[in-house]
PDB file of C-alpha atoms in Angstrom:
ATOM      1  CA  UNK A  44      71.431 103.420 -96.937  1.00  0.00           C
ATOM      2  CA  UNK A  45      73.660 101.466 -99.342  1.00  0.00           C
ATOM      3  CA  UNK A  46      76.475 103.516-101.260  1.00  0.00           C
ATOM      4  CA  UNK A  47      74.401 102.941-104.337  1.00  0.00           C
ATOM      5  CA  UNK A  48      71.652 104.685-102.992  1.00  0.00           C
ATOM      6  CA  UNK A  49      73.371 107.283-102.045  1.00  0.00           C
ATOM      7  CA  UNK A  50      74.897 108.405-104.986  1.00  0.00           C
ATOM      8  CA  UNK A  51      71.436 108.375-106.753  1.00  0.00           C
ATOM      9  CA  UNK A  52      69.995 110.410-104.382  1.00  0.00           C
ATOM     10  CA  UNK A  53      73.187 112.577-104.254  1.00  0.00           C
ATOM     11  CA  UNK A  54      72.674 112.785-108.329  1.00  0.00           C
ATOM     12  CA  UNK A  55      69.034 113.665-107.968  1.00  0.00           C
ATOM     13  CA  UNK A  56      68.961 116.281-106.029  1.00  0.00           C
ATOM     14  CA  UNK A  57      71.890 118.116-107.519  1.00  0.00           C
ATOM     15  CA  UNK A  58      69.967 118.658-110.726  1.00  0.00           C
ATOM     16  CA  UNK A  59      68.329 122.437-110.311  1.00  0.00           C
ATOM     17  CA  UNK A  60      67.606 122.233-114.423  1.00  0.00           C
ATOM     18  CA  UNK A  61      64.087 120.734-114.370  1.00  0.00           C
ATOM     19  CA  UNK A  62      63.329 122.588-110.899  1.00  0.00           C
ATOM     20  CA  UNK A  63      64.245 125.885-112.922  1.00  0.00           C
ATOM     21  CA  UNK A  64      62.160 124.937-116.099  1.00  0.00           C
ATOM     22  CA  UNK A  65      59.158 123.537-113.955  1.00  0.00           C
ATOM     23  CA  UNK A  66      58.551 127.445-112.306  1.00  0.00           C
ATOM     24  CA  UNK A  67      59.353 129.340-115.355  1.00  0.00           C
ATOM     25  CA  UNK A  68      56.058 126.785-117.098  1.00  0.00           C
ATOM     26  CA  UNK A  69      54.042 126.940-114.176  1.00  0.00           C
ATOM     27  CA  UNK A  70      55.200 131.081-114.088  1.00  0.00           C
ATOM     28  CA  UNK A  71      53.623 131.052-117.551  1.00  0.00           C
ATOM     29  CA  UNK A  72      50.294 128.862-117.312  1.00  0.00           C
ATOM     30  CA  UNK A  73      49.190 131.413-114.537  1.00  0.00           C
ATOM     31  CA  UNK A  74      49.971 134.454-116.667  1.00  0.00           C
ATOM     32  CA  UNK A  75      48.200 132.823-119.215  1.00  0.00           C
ATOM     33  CA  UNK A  76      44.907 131.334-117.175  1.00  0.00           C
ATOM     34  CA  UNK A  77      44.189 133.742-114.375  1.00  0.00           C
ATOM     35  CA  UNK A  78      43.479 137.187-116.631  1.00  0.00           C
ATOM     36  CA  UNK A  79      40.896 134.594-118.090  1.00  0.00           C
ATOM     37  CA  UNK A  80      39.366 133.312-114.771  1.00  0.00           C
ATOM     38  CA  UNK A  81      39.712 136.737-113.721  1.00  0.00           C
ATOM     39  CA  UNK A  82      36.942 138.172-116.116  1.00  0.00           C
ATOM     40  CA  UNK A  83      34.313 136.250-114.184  1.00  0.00           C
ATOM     41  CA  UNK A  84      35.818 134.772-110.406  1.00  0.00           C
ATOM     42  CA  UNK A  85      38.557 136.208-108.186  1.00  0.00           C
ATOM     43  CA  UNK A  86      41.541 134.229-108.667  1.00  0.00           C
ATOM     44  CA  UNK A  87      44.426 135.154-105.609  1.00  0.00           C
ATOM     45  CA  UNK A  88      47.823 135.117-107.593  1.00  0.00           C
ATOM     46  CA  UNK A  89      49.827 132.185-105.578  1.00  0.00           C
ATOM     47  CA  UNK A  90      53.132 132.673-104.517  1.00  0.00           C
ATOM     48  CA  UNK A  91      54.009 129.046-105.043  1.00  0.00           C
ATOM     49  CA  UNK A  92      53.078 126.089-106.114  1.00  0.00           C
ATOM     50  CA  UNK A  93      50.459 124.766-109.170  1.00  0.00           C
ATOM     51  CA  UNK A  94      46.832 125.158-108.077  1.00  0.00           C
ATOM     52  CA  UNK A  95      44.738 128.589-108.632  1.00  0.00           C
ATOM     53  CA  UNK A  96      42.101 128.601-105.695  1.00  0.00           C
ATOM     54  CA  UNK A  97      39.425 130.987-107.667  1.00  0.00           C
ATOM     55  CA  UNK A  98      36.174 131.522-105.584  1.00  0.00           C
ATOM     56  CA  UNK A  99      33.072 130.034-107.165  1.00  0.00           C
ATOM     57  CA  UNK A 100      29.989 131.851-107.386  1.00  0.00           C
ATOM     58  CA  UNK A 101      27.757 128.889-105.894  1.00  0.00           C
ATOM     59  CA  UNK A 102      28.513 126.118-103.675  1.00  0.00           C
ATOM     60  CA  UNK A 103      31.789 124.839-104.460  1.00  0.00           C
ATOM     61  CA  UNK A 104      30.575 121.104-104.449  1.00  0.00           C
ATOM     62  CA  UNK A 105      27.686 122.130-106.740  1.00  0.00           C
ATOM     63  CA  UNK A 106      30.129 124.081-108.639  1.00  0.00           C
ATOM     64  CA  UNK A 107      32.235 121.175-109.094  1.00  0.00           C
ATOM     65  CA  UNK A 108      30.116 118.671-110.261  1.00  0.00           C
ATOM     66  CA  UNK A 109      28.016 121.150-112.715  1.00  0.00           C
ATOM     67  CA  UNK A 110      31.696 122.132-114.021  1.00  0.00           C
ATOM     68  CA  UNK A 111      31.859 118.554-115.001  1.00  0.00           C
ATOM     69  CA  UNK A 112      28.518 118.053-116.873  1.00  0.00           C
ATOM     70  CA  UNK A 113      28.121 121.924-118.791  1.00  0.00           C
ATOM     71  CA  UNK A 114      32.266 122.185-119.381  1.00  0.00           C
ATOM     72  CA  UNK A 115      33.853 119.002-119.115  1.00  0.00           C
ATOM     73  CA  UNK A 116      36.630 120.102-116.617  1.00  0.00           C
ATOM     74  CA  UNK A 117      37.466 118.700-113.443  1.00  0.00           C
ATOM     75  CA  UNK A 118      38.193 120.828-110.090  1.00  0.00           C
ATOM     76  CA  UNK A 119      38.293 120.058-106.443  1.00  0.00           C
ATOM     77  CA  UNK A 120      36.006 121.282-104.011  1.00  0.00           C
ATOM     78  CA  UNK A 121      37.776 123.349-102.036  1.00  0.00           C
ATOM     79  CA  UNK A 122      35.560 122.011 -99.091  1.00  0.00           C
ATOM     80  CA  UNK A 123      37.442 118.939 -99.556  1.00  0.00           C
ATOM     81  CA  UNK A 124      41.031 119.830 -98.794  1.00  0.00           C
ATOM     82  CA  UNK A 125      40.471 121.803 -95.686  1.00  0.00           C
ATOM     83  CA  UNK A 126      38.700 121.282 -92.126  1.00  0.00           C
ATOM     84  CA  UNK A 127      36.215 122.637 -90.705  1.00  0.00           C
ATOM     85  CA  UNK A 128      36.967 125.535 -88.173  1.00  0.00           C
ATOM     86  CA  UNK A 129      35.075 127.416 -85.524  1.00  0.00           C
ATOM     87  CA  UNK A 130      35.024 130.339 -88.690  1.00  0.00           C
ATOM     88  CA  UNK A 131      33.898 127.555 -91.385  1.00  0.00           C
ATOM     89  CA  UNK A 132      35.873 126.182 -94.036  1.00  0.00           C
ATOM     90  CA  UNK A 133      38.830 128.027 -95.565  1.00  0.00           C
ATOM     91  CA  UNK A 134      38.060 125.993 -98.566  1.00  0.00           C
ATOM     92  CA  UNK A 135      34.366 126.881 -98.963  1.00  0.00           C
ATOM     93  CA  UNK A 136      33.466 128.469-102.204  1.00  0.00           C
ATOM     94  CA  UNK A 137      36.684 127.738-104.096  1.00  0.00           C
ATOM     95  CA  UNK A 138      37.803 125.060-106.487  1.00  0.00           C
ATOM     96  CA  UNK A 139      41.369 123.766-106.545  1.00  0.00           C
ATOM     97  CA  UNK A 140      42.746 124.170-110.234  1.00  0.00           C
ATOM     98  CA  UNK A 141      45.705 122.002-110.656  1.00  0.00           C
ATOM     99  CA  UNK A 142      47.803 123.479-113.900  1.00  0.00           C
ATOM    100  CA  UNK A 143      49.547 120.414-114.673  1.00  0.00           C
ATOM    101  CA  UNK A 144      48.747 119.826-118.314  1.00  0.00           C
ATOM    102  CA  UNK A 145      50.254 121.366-121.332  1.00  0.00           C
ATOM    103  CA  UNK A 146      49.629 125.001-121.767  1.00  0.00           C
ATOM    104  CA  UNK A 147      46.985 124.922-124.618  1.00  0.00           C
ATOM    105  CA  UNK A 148      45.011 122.721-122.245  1.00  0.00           C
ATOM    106  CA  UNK A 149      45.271 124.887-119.451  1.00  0.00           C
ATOM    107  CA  UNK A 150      43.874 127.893-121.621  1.00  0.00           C
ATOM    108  CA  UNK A 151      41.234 126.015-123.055  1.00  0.00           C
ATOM    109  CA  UNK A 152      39.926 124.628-119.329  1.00  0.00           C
ATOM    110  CA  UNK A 153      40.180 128.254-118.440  1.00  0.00           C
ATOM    111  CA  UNK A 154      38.266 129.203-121.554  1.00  0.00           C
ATOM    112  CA  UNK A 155      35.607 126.850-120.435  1.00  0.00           C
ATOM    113  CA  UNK A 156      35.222 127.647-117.085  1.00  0.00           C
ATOM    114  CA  UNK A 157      34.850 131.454-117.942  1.00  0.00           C
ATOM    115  CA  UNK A 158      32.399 130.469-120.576  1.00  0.00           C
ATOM    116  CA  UNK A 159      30.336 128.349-118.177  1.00  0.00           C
ATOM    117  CA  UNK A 160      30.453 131.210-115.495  1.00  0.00           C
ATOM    118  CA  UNK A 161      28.851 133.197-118.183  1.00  0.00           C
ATOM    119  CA  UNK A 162      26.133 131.256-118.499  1.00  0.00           C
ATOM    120  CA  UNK A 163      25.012 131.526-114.826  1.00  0.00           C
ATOM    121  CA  UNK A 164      24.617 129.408-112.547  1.00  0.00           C
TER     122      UNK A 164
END
């Protein structure tokens, strides 16, 4: 690798700063979505990471895609991000939430998908 290179990379990774603010957002979006999920799905706290993996009360594909037309929010099946297994799918019946937006977006998704739970399915 040229010298160059290698004192980018060297640079890079020695900043901890936006690693440190990163968690302490993502620490907050989860205190802030899952009592809201929690009303009407069971949401597992994560020990890492960005996604919520709440359990849907239908078919996670159906879920999904009627998410999309009553709410207007976008999840992953969970179907879709795990294999198939003797025991089924690890994934079946959940969503993947990905809390990357601003925190007043997160809340409102949240506030939508609670609403639309609600409603029934």
């Amino acid at each position: 690798m040229p010298p160059h290179h290698q004192l980018a990379s060297q640079w890079a990774w020695a900043d901890e700063c936006h690693v440190i603010e990163n968690r302490a957002q993502y620490r907050e979006k989860f205190a802030a979505v899952s009592p809201i999920l929690a009303d009407v799905m069971t949401v597992p706290s994560p020990e890492a990471g960005f996604y919520l993996w709440p359990e849907t009360p239908i078919n996670d594909e159906t879920f999904a895609k009627q998410l999309l037309e009553r709410a207007a929010v976008k999840v992953l099946p969970g179907r879709y991000l795990a294999r198939d297994t003797p025991l089924g799918n690890p994934g079946e019946n959940r969503v993947r939430l990905a809390l990357v937006a601003e925190l007043a977006h997160c809340v409102e998704a949240a506030e939508r998908i609670a609403h639309a739970v609600r409603q029934g399915w």
